[in-house]
Amino acid sequence: MRMSDLFLRTLRDDPADSEVDSHRLLVRGGFIRRIASGVYSWLPLGSKVLHSVEQIVREEMDAAGAQETVLPIIQPLELWEQSGRNAAYGPMMFRLHDRKETGFCLAPTAEEVVTTLVAAEYSSYRDLPVNLYQINWKYRDELRPRFGVLRSREFLMKDAYSFDRDLAGLQASYEAMYAAYQKIFTRCGLTFRSVKAQSGEIGGDTSQEFMAVAAVGEDAFVWCESCDYAANTEAATKQELKEKLAPGDAPAKEKVHTPDLPGIDEVAKALKTKPNRLLKCIAFDVDGELGLAIVPGDREVNEFALAQLFPGEVRLLTDADFAARPDLPKGYIGPDFEGAKHVVADSSIRAPHPWITGANETDHHVRGSVLGRDFTPSVWSEIAVVEPGDACPQCASPLRIDRGIEVGHVFQLGTKYTDALGGQYTDENGEQHSMFMGCYGIGVTRIIAAVVEEHHDENGIAWPAALAPFDVHIIAMPGDESLAEAAKLADELSVAGLAVLYDDREVRPGVKFADADLVGMPVQIIVGAKGLARGIVERKVRATGDRDEIPRADAVVAIVGAA
Ligand code: ATP
Ligand code: MG
């Protein structure tokens, strides 16, 4: 491909709305262009990367026994009513009407459609298992579309759905997808971890997320230095604190005046102690009853972990709630507050030393509050957000926390959708059962941004070979001889099977070098008169910056051999 023909305009300046490197570089390098918030066009260079990722995904899905389909993007809302998810998706879903006023939506995902499809075709145990996938555009009216194609409103997703006779079958299908995902992300050149996740909107039990490790990632995850434990911070737990602080002499409780201190840190400072000697009491509501969540003063409450302890809906109290309840002294509630129906304590407060707590009276705390004597939790659980250095729940080694980009997600759904949408089969004995379903998503366009986050430097992108739009970028220096020789080399390399981008433009060499570094093909070959006079061309490896000279006569063999 001649660069003078390529539909490409690289940009010197960063787009105004770019907050992360991948967004900046994909726009500047002419891979994507924004047309509306969270909606992008994929230009020729970007489209090639997109197809490479799709192809990797397709090969691994096919190898794992899944079958490719193409499901409609326009879906009848009626199906979403049947599954109960029309309301649950709320404003995330783009809805539209046809001329008869029938409701539709733009696919945010496809559980309803695929379950309806399978339910209509398959009805016997002999039909199962089956796993169907598609690589298709998805639409979500995200609250905050940002970071370019990392969180967009239109994005390409690979979604797969498995149907099995029973849980054991589902687990086998899930394992096969899990293994395929590891191959996919490895082939894409990503450093990733699979982490235990909360299931969120889709529901169901077991679920794991695949996180591309990245400082700009929107999700934090916890992982163990010594074993394979890894979990989304929402799902992460720790071992009960082993360190027991020395028992105090259980001094008597003493009320102290602590006015105008806006937070735990200020209270600790005023009382000349550390925040971890205070108890944080977070008030919540569950089915109209008041609960308190108790963690050490330097910890946060994990709302997901808290919510899981109750069948009803758990809601932290807001300022409006406090305003409506003058009996609740906001900021001064203690673990012995009389009106609390539930007192949930994190295991890390089992330490027998005296605590500083709210005095249940505005502007006052108490010193010397002792567990068992002065307050007694009704529930013990791991409700503090995990922090680096906490003990791994599997092996007690220190946990670490990193940030990641969720590039894939695998769920064991069970029978939620097959129950709702007629996904039943008849077994050997003529009995009917719901099929067991799993669903498996990969953000194809998001992977591309994640790869750029990992593979770039201050000058631009350095594509892993498997995703690069072209294998080789030939840069012709000025002069007829250089241009002719570069064109010839480009032809020879193409014939030898490489995808070649040849910069034949009449621009300064500096512009060509900068563009080559920006768009990021793995290998650059510089063809200039001086080198040719010595019978050589210059080679630069984009990722490392390593340069060498190769004899023009052996260039094709040398370049093809290294590609
Ligand atoms: P997130 O928590 O990031 O919003 P999700 O849990 O809503 O993701 P899923 O419903 O599991 O995502 O979708 C499957 C995959 O699709 C995700 O793992 C992610 O890679 C990708 N994806 C989801 N939302 C977006 C988006 N707005 N833009 C780009 N990719 C997305
Ligand atoms: Mg989402």
Coordinates of C-alpha atoms and ligand atoms in Angstrom, one line a residue:
M1 CA 0.0 0.0 0.0
R2 CA 1.4 3.4 -1.0
M3 CA 1.0 5.9 1.7
S4 CA 0.1 8.6 -0.9
D5 CA -3.0 6.5 -1.7
L6 CA -3.9 5.6 1.9
F7 CA -6.9 7.4 3.4
L8 CA -4.9 8.7 6.3
R9 CA -4.3 12.1 7.9
T10 CA -2.2 11.9 11.0
L11 CA -2.5 14.7 13.5
R12 CA 0.2 16.6 15.3
D13 CA -2.1 17.7 18.2
D14 CA -4.0 15.6 20.7
P15 CA -7.8 15.6 20.4
A16 CA -9.3 18.0 22.9
D17 CA -11.3 15.3 24.7
S18 CA -8.5 12.8 25.1
E19 CA -7.6 11.7 28.7
V20 CA -5.7 8.5 28.0
D21 CA -2.8 7.6 25.7
S22 CA -4.7 5.0 23.7
H23 CA -7.4 7.5 22.7
R24 CA -4.8 10.2 21.9
L25 CA -2.7 7.9 19.7
L26 CA -5.6 6.1 17.9
V27 CA -7.0 9.5 16.9
R28 CA -3.6 11.1 16.0
G29 CA -2.5 8.0 14.1
G30 CA -5.7 8.0 12.0
F31 CA -7.1 4.8 13.2
I32 CA -10.4 6.2 14.5
R33 CA -12.4 9.4 14.2
R34 CA -15.2 10.6 16.5
I35 CA -18.6 11.4 14.9
A36 CA -20.6 11.8 18.1
S37 CA -19.9 11.2 21.8
G38 CA -18.9 7.6 22.1
V39 CA -19.4 6.8 18.4
Y40 CA -16.4 6.4 16.1
S41 CA -15.6 5.6 12.5
W42 CA -12.8 3.1 11.9
L43 CA -10.5 4.3 9.1
P44 CA -8.5 1.9 6.9
L45 CA -5.6 1.5 9.4
G46 CA -8.1 1.0 12.3
S47 CA -10.3 -1.3 10.3
K48 CA -7.3 -3.6 9.6
V49 CA -6.5 -3.9 13.3
L50 CA -10.2 -4.5 14.0
H51 CA -10.2 -7.4 11.5
S52 CA -7.0 -8.9 13.0
V53 CA -8.6 -9.0 16.5
E54 CA -11.8 -10.4 15.1
Q55 CA -9.9 -13.1 13.3
I56 CA -8.0 -14.1 16.4
V57 CA -11.2 -14.3 18.4
R58 CA -13.0 -16.2 15.6
E59 CA -10.2 -18.8 15.3
E60 CA -10.1 -19.5 19.0
M61 CA -13.9 -19.6 19.3
D62 CA -14.1 -22.0 16.4
A63 CA -11.3 -24.1 17.9
A64 CA -13.2 -24.3 21.2
G65 CA -16.3 -25.7 19.3
A66 CA -18.4 -22.6 19.3
Q67 CA -20.4 -21.8 16.0
E68 CA -20.5 -18.4 14.5
T69 CA -23.9 -16.8 13.9
V70 CA -25.0 -13.2 13.1
L71 CA -27.9 -12.1 15.4
P72 CA -30.0 -9.0 14.8
I73 CA -28.9 -5.7 16.2
I74 CA -32.5 -4.5 16.2
Q75 CA -34.3 -6.5 18.9
P76 CA -38.0 -6.5 19.8
L77 CA -38.5 -5.0 23.3
E78 CA -41.1 -7.6 23.9
L79 CA -38.3 -10.2 24.5
W80 CA -36.8 -7.8 27.1
E81 CA -40.1 -7.6 28.8
Q82 CA -40.3 -11.4 29.0
S83 CA -36.9 -11.6 30.6
G84 CA -37.6 -8.7 32.9
R85 CA -34.6 -6.8 31.7
N86 CA -36.3 -3.9 29.9
A87 CA -36.7 -2.0 33.1
A88 CA -33.4 -3.3 34.5
Y89 CA -31.4 -1.8 31.6
G90 CA -33.1 1.5 32.0
P91 CA -31.5 4.4 30.2
M92 CA -28.5 2.3 29.1
M93 CA -30.5 0.9 26.3
F94 CA -31.2 2.8 23.0
R95 CA -34.9 2.2 22.3
L96 CA -36.8 2.9 19.0
H97 CA -40.2 2.3 17.5
D98 CA -41.2 1.1 14.0
R99 CA -44.0 2.8 12.0
K100 CA -46.6 0.7 13.8
E101 CA -45.2 1.9 17.2
T102 CA -43.8 -1.5 18.1
G103 CA -40.9 -1.1 20.5
F104 CA -37.4 -2.2 19.6
C105 CA -33.9 -1.7 21.0
L106 CA -30.4 -1.6 19.7
A107 CA -28.7 -4.7 21.0
P108 CA -26.7 -4.0 24.2
T109 CA -26.2 -7.8 24.4
A110 CA -28.1 -10.8 23.1
E111 CA -29.2 -13.3 25.8
E112 CA -32.9 -12.8 24.9
V113 CA -32.5 -13.2 21.2
V114 CA -30.2 -16.2 21.3
T115 CA -32.3 -18.0 23.9
T116 CA -35.4 -17.5 21.8
L117 CA -33.5 -18.8 18.8
V118 CA -32.3 -21.9 20.5
A119 CA -35.6 -22.6 22.2
A120 CA -37.3 -22.6 18.8
E121 CA -34.8 -25.0 17.2
Y122 CA -33.8 -27.4 19.9
S123 CA -36.0 -29.4 22.3
S124 CA -34.2 -32.7 23.1
Y125 CA -31.3 -33.7 25.3
R126 CA -29.8 -35.1 22.1
D127 CA -29.4 -31.6 20.7
L128 CA -27.2 -30.4 23.6
P129 CA -24.7 -29.0 24.2
V130 CA -24.4 -26.1 21.8
N131 CA -22.5 -22.9 21.9
L132 CA -23.3 -20.0 19.5
Y133 CA -21.3 -16.8 19.1
Q134 CA -21.3 -13.7 17.0
I135 CA -19.0 -10.7 16.5
N136 CA -21.3 -7.8 16.2
W137 CA -21.9 -4.2 17.1
K138 CA -23.5 -3.4 20.5
Y139 CA -25.1 -0.3 21.7
R140 CA -25.1 1.1 25.2
D141 CA -26.0 4.7 26.2
E142 CA -23.2 4.8 28.7
L143 CA -23.5 7.5 31.4
R144 CA -20.0 8.6 30.7
P145 CA -18.7 7.5 27.3
R146 CA -15.0 8.3 27.5
F147 CA -11.4 7.2 26.7
G148 CA -12.3 6.8 23.0
V149 CA -13.1 3.2 22.2
L150 CA -12.4 2.0 25.7
R151 CA -15.9 3.1 26.8
S152 CA -18.0 3.9 23.8
R153 CA -21.7 3.8 23.0
E154 CA -21.2 1.8 19.9
F155 CA -18.7 -1.0 20.2
L156 CA -17.8 -4.3 18.7
M157 CA -18.3 -7.3 21.0
K158 CA -17.8 -11.0 20.6
D159 CA -20.7 -12.6 22.5
A160 CA -21.1 -16.3 22.9
Y161 CA -23.8 -18.3 24.6
S162 CA -23.7 -22.0 25.6
F163 CA -26.6 -24.2 26.3
D164 CA -26.2 -27.4 28.3
R165 CA -28.4 -30.1 29.9
D166 CA -27.1 -29.5 33.4
L167 CA -24.7 -27.7 35.7
A168 CA -21.9 -30.1 35.0
G169 CA -22.3 -29.5 31.3
L170 CA -22.4 -25.7 31.8
Q171 CA -19.2 -25.9 33.9
A172 CA -17.4 -27.8 31.0
S173 CA -18.6 -25.2 28.5
Y174 CA -17.4 -22.4 30.8
E175 CA -14.0 -24.0 31.2
A176 CA -13.6 -24.3 27.4
M177 CA -14.5 -20.6 27.0
Y178 CA -12.1 -19.7 29.8
A179 CA -9.3 -21.5 28.1
A180 CA -10.1 -19.9 24.7
Y181 CA -10.1 -16.5 26.3
Q182 CA -6.6 -17.0 27.7
K183 CA -5.4 -17.9 24.2
I184 CA -7.1 -14.9 22.7
F185 CA -5.7 -12.3 25.1
T186 CA -2.2 -13.8 24.9
R187 CA -2.3 -13.7 21.1
C188 CA -3.3 -10.1 21.2
G189 CA -0.2 -9.3 23.2
L190 CA -2.0 -8.3 26.4
T191 CA -0.7 -8.7 29.9
F192 CA -3.9 -9.8 31.7
R193 CA -5.3 -11.5 34.8
S194 CA -8.5 -13.3 35.2
V195 CA -10.3 -12.2 38.3
K196 CA -13.3 -13.3 40.3
A197 CA -16.2 -10.9 39.7
Q198 CA -19.5 -9.7 40.8
S199 CA -22.1 -10.6 38.3
G200 CA -23.9 -7.3 38.1
E201 CA -26.8 -6.8 35.8
I202 CA -26.9 -10.1 34.0
G203 CA -27.3 -12.1 37.2
G204 CA -26.2 -15.6 37.9
D205 CA -23.5 -17.2 39.9
T206 CA -19.9 -17.8 38.9
S207 CA -18.3 -15.2 36.8
Q208 CA -14.8 -14.1 36.0
E209 CA -13.5 -11.0 34.3
F210 CA -10.4 -10.7 32.2
M211 CA -8.4 -7.6 33.1
A212 CA -5.8 -6.1 30.9
V213 CA -3.3 -4.7 33.4
A214 CA -3.3 -0.9 32.8
A215 CA -2.8 2.2 35.0
V216 CA -5.7 3.9 33.4
G217 CA -8.0 1.0 33.9
E218 CA -11.4 1.9 35.4
D219 CA -11.5 -1.3 37.6
A220 CA -9.2 -2.1 40.5
F221 CA -8.5 -5.7 41.2
V222 CA -6.9 -7.6 44.0
W223 CA -4.3 -10.4 43.4
C224 CA -2.1 -12.5 45.4
E225 CA 1.7 -12.5 45.1
S226 CA 2.0 -16.2 45.8
C227 CA -1.1 -18.1 44.6
D228 CA -3.6 -17.7 41.8
Y229 CA -6.1 -15.7 43.8
A230 CA -7.4 -12.7 42.0
A231 CA -10.7 -10.8 42.4
N232 CA -12.4 -7.6 41.4
T233 CA -12.2 -5.3 44.5
E234 CA -15.9 -5.6 44.8
A235 CA -15.7 -9.4 45.1
A236 CA -12.4 -9.6 46.9
T237 CA -12.1 -10.8 50.5
K238 CA -9.2 -11.1 52.9
Q239 CA -8.3 -13.3 55.7
E240 CA -9.3 -12.3 59.1
L241 CA -6.6 -10.1 60.5
K242 CA -4.0 -12.3 62.3
E243 CA -2.3 -9.4 64.0
K244 CA -4.0 -8.9 67.3
L245 CA -3.2 -5.6 68.8
A246 CA -2.0 -5.9 72.4
P247 CA -5.0 -6.0 74.8
G248 CA -5.4 -2.8 76.7
D249 CA -6.2 -2.6 80.3
A250 CA -9.8 -2.0 79.3
P251 CA -10.0 1.5 80.8
A252 CA -13.3 3.0 81.5
K253 CA -15.2 4.7 78.7
E254 CA -14.6 8.4 78.6
K255 CA -16.6 10.9 76.6
V256 CA -14.6 13.6 74.8
H257 CA -15.7 16.8 73.2
T258 CA -14.8 16.8 69.5
P259 CA -16.6 19.7 67.8
D260 CA -16.1 20.9 64.2
L261 CA -14.0 18.0 63.1
P262 CA -15.1 17.1 59.6
G263 CA -13.7 13.6 59.3
I264 CA -12.0 10.6 60.9
D265 CA -8.5 11.9 60.2
E266 CA -9.2 15.2 61.9
V267 CA -10.7 13.4 64.9
A268 CA -7.7 11.1 65.2
K269 CA -5.4 14.1 65.0
A270 CA -7.2 16.0 67.6
L271 CA -7.1 13.0 69.9
K272 CA -3.4 12.4 69.1
T273 CA -3.9 8.9 67.7
K274 CA -4.1 7.1 64.3
P275 CA -7.3 6.7 62.2
N276 CA -7.1 2.9 62.6
R277 CA -7.8 3.4 66.4
L278 CA -11.2 4.7 65.5
L279 CA -14.3 2.8 64.4
K280 CA -16.1 4.0 61.4
C281 CA -19.9 3.4 61.7
I282 CA -21.7 3.6 58.4
A283 CA -25.5 3.7 58.7
F284 CA -27.6 1.8 56.2
D285 CA -31.2 0.9 55.6
V286 CA -32.4 -2.6 54.8
D287 CA -36.1 -3.1 54.3
G288 CA -36.8 0.0 56.5
E289 CA -34.6 -1.2 59.3
L290 CA -31.5 0.6 60.5
G291 CA -28.1 -1.1 60.2
L292 CA -24.6 -0.1 61.0
A293 CA -21.5 -1.3 59.2
I294 CA -18.4 -1.1 61.3
V295 CA -14.9 -1.0 59.9
P296 CA -11.6 0.5 61.3
G297 CA -11.3 4.2 60.7
D298 CA -8.8 3.8 57.9
R299 CA -11.0 1.4 55.9
E300 CA -13.9 1.8 53.5
V301 CA -17.0 -0.3 53.6
N302 CA -17.5 -2.7 50.6
E303 CA -21.1 -2.0 49.7
F304 CA -21.3 -5.2 47.6
A305 CA -20.1 -7.4 50.4
L306 CA -22.5 -5.7 52.8
A307 CA -25.5 -6.1 50.4
Q308 CA -24.8 -9.8 50.1
L309 CA -25.5 -10.4 53.7
F310 CA -29.2 -9.4 53.5
P311 CA -32.0 -10.7 51.2
G312 CA -33.5 -7.2 51.1
E313 CA -32.1 -4.1 49.4
V314 CA -29.3 -2.5 51.3
R315 CA -28.9 1.3 50.9
L316 CA -26.4 3.6 52.6
L317 CA -28.2 6.5 54.3
T318 CA -28.0 9.8 52.4
D319 CA -27.9 13.4 53.8
A320 CA -31.7 13.5 53.1
D321 CA -32.1 10.4 55.3
F322 CA -30.1 12.0 58.1
A323 CA -32.1 15.2 57.8
A324 CA -35.3 13.2 58.2
R325 CA -34.0 11.5 61.3
P326 CA -32.7 14.0 63.9
D327 CA -32.1 11.1 66.3
L328 CA -29.2 10.0 64.2
P329 CA -26.2 12.1 64.9
K330 CA -24.4 12.0 61.5
G331 CA -20.6 11.5 62.0
Y332 CA -21.0 10.7 65.7
I333 CA -22.8 7.3 65.6
G334 CA -21.2 4.6 67.7
P335 CA -21.4 0.8 67.4
D336 CA -23.8 0.7 70.4
F337 CA -26.4 3.0 68.9
E338 CA -29.7 1.8 70.3
G339 CA -31.9 2.1 67.3
A340 CA -29.7 -0.2 65.1
K341 CA -31.3 -3.5 64.3
H342 CA -28.2 -4.9 62.6
V343 CA -24.6 -4.2 63.6
V344 CA -22.3 -5.7 61.0
A345 CA -18.6 -5.7 61.9
D346 CA -15.6 -6.4 59.7
S347 CA -13.4 -9.1 61.2
S348 CA -10.5 -6.7 61.5
I349 CA -12.1 -5.0 64.5
R350 CA -11.9 -8.1 66.6
A351 CA -8.8 -6.7 68.2
P352 CA -9.4 -6.4 71.9
H353 CA -7.9 -2.9 72.3
P354 CA -10.1 0.0 73.2
W355 CA -11.5 1.9 70.3
I356 CA -12.5 5.5 69.8
T357 CA -16.1 5.6 68.5
G358 CA -18.9 8.1 68.0
A359 CA -20.7 8.9 71.3
N360 CA -24.2 8.9 69.6
E361 CA -24.3 12.6 70.4
T362 CA -23.3 15.4 68.1
D363 CA -19.8 16.8 68.7
H364 CA -18.8 14.0 70.9
H365 CA -16.8 10.8 70.7
V366 CA -15.9 8.2 73.3
R367 CA -12.5 6.8 74.2
G368 CA -12.0 3.3 75.5
S369 CA -14.9 1.6 73.9
V370 CA -14.3 -2.2 74.3
L371 CA -15.7 -5.0 72.1
G372 CA -17.9 -7.3 74.2
R373 CA -18.2 -4.9 77.0
D374 CA -19.4 -1.7 75.4
F375 CA -20.7 -3.0 72.0
T376 CA -21.5 -6.3 70.5
P377 CA -21.9 -6.7 66.7
S378 CA -24.8 -9.0 65.5
V379 CA -23.0 -10.1 62.4
W380 CA -19.3 -10.7 61.6
S381 CA -18.2 -10.6 58.0
E382 CA -15.5 -9.3 55.6
I383 CA -17.1 -6.0 54.8
A384 CA -14.0 -3.7 54.6
V385 CA -12.6 -3.0 51.1
V386 CA -9.4 -5.0 50.7
E387 CA -6.2 -3.1 50.8
P388 CA -2.7 -3.9 49.7
G389 CA -0.9 -6.1 52.2
D390 CA -4.1 -7.8 53.5
A391 CA -3.9 -11.6 53.8
C392 CA -4.9 -13.6 50.8
P393 CA -8.1 -15.7 51.6
Q394 CA -6.5 -18.7 50.0
C395 CA -2.9 -18.7 51.2
A396 CA -2.5 -15.7 53.6
S397 CA 0.3 -14.1 51.6
P398 CA 0.1 -10.4 51.1
L399 CA -2.5 -9.2 48.5
R400 CA -1.7 -6.5 45.9
I401 CA -4.0 -4.2 44.1
D402 CA -3.7 -3.2 40.4
R403 CA -5.8 -1.4 37.9
G404 CA -7.2 -3.1 34.9
I405 CA -9.3 -2.7 31.8
E406 CA -12.1 -5.3 31.6
V407 CA -11.6 -6.9 28.2
G408 CA -13.7 -10.0 28.7
H409 CA -16.2 -11.5 31.0
V410 CA -17.4 -15.1 31.4
F411 CA -20.6 -16.0 33.3
Q412 CA -22.4 -19.1 34.4
L413 CA -26.0 -17.9 34.0
G414 CA -27.9 -21.0 34.9
T415 CA -31.5 -21.1 33.9
K416 CA -32.6 -17.5 34.3
Y417 CA -33.1 -16.8 30.6
T418 CA -34.2 -20.3 29.6
D419 CA -36.8 -20.3 32.3
A420 CA -38.2 -17.0 31.1
L421 CA -38.0 -17.5 27.4
G422 CA -39.0 -21.2 26.9
G423 CA -35.5 -22.7 26.7
Q424 CA -36.6 -26.2 27.8
Y425 CA -35.6 -29.7 26.6
T426 CA -36.9 -33.2 27.1
D427 CA -34.6 -35.7 28.7
E428 CA -34.3 -39.5 28.1
N429 CA -37.3 -40.1 30.4
G430 CA -39.6 -37.6 28.7
E431 CA -39.2 -35.0 31.5
Q432 CA -38.8 -31.3 30.8
H433 CA -35.9 -29.2 32.1
S434 CA -34.6 -25.8 31.5
M435 CA -31.3 -25.6 29.6
F436 CA -28.3 -24.4 31.6
M437 CA -26.8 -21.4 30.0
G438 CA -23.5 -19.5 30.0
C439 CA -22.6 -16.3 28.3
Y440 CA -19.1 -15.0 27.3
G441 CA -18.3 -11.5 26.2
I442 CA -15.2 -9.9 24.7
G443 CA -14.8 -6.2 23.9
V444 CA -13.2 -6.4 20.5
T445 CA -12.8 -2.6 20.0
R446 CA -11.9 -2.2 23.7
I447 CA -9.1 -4.8 23.3
I448 CA -7.5 -2.5 20.7
A449 CA -7.4 0.4 23.1
A450 CA -6.0 -1.8 25.8
V451 CA -3.3 -3.1 23.5
V452 CA -2.3 0.5 22.7
E453 CA -2.2 1.3 26.4
E454 CA 0.3 -1.5 26.9
H455 CA 2.3 -1.1 23.6
H456 CA 3.2 2.6 23.1
D457 CA 5.8 5.2 23.9
E458 CA 5.9 9.0 23.7
N459 CA 6.3 8.8 19.9
G460 CA 3.3 6.6 19.2
I461 CA 2.0 3.1 19.0
A462 CA 4.2 -0.1 18.7
W463 CA 1.7 -2.8 17.5
P464 CA 2.3 -6.4 18.4
A465 CA 2.9 -8.2 15.1
A466 CA -0.4 -10.1 15.4
L467 CA -2.4 -6.8 15.3
A468 CA -0.3 -4.5 13.1
P469 CA -2.1 -3.2 10.1
F470 CA 1.1 -3.8 8.1
D471 CA 4.1 -5.9 8.8
V472 CA 6.6 -3.5 7.4
H473 CA 6.8 0.3 6.9
I474 CA 9.2 1.3 4.2
I475 CA 10.4 4.9 4.3
A476 CA 11.8 6.3 1.1
M477 CA 14.3 9.2 1.6
P478 CA 14.2 12.0 -1.0
G479 CA 15.7 11.3 -4.5
D480 CA 14.6 9.4 -7.5
E481 CA 17.0 6.5 -6.8
S482 CA 15.7 6.0 -3.2
L483 CA 12.1 6.2 -4.4
A484 CA 12.6 3.6 -7.2
E485 CA 14.5 1.3 -4.9
A486 CA 12.0 1.6 -2.1
A487 CA 9.1 0.9 -4.5
K488 CA 11.0 -2.2 -5.8
L489 CA 11.7 -3.5 -2.3
A490 CA 8.0 -2.9 -1.4
D491 CA 7.0 -5.1 -4.3
E492 CA 9.4 -7.8 -3.5
L493 CA 8.3 -8.0 0.1
S494 CA 4.6 -8.0 -0.9
V495 CA 5.3 -10.9 -3.3
A496 CA 7.1 -12.7 -0.4
G497 CA 3.8 -12.5 1.5
L498 CA 4.3 -9.5 3.8
A499 CA 1.8 -6.6 4.2
V500 CA 3.8 -3.5 3.3
L501 CA 3.1 0.1 3.9
Y502 CA 5.3 2.2 1.6
D503 CA 5.8 5.9 2.4
D504 CA 6.2 7.4 -1.1
R505 CA 5.0 10.9 -0.1
E506 CA 6.8 14.0 -1.0
V507 CA 7.3 15.2 2.5
R508 CA 10.3 15.8 4.7
P509 CA 12.0 12.7 6.0
G510 CA 11.3 14.0 9.6
V511 CA 7.6 13.9 8.9
K512 CA 7.9 10.3 7.6
F513 CA 9.9 9.2 10.6
A514 CA 7.4 10.8 13.0
D515 CA 4.4 9.3 11.2
A516 CA 6.0 5.8 11.1
D517 CA 6.6 5.9 14.9
L518 CA 3.1 7.2 15.4
V519 CA 1.2 4.5 13.4
G520 CA 3.5 1.8 14.8
M521 CA 4.2 -0.9 12.3
P522 CA 6.6 -3.4 13.9
V523 CA 9.5 -2.9 11.5
Q524 CA 10.6 0.2 9.6
I525 CA 13.0 0.0 6.6
I526 CA 14.7 3.2 5.6
V527 CA 15.8 3.4 2.0
G528 CA 18.2 6.3 1.2
A529 CA 20.8 7.2 -1.4
K530 CA 23.7 7.1 1.1
G531 CA 22.9 3.6 2.2
L532 CA 22.2 2.4 -1.2
A533 CA 25.7 3.7 -2.3
R534 CA 27.0 1.3 0.3
G535 CA 24.6 -1.4 -0.7
I536 CA 22.5 -1.3 2.5
V537 CA 19.1 -0.3 3.8
E538 CA 18.5 0.5 7.4
R539 CA 16.1 -1.4 9.7
K540 CA 14.5 -0.2 12.8
V541 CA 12.4 -2.3 15.2
R542 CA 9.6 0.0 16.4
A543 CA 9.1 -1.6 19.8
T544 CA 12.7 -1.5 20.9
G545 CA 14.2 1.2 18.7
D546 CA 17.0 -1.2 17.8
R547 CA 18.6 -0.4 14.4
D548 CA 20.7 -2.4 12.1
E549 CA 21.9 -2.3 8.5
I550 CA 21.0 -5.0 6.1
P551 CA 22.5 -5.6 2.6
R552 CA 20.0 -4.6 0.0
A553 CA 20.7 -7.8 -1.9
D554 CA 19.6 -9.9 1.2
A555 CA 16.9 -7.5 2.4
V556 CA 13.9 -9.7 1.5
V557 CA 15.3 -12.8 3.1
A558 CA 16.4 -10.9 6.2
I559 CA 13.1 -9.0 6.6
V560 CA 10.8 -11.9 5.9
G561 CA 12.9 -14.1 8.2
A562 CA 12.5 -11.7 11.1
A563 CA 8.8 -10.8 10.6
Ligands
ATP1 P1 -18.1 -2.4 32.0 O1 -18.1 -2.8 33.5 O2 -16.7 -2.0 31.6 O3 -19.2 -1.4 31.7 P2 -19.7 -4.6 31.4 O4 -19.6 -5.5 32.6 O5 -20.9 -3.8 31.3 O6 -18.4 -3.7 31.2 P3 -20.3 -6.9 29.7 O7 -21.8 -6.6 29.7 O8 -19.8 -8.0 30.4 O9 -19.5 -5.5 30.1 O10 -19.8 -6.9 28.2 C1 -18.8 -7.7 27.7 C2 -17.6 -7.0 27.3 O11 -17.9 -5.9 26.4 C3 -16.8 -6.3 28.4 O12 -16.0 -7.2 29.0 C4 -16.1 -5.2 27.7 O13 -14.8 -5.7 27.2 C5 -17.0 -4.9 26.5 N1 -17.7 -3.6 26.8 C6 -18.7 -3.4 27.6 N2 -19.1 -2.1 27.6 C7 -18.3 -1.5 26.7 C8 -18.3 -0.1 26.2 N3 -19.1 0.8 26.6 N4 -17.3 0.1 25.3 C9 -16.5 -0.8 24.8 N5 -16.5 -2.1 25.3 C10 -17.4 -2.4 26.2
MG2 MG -21.0 -1.7 31.4

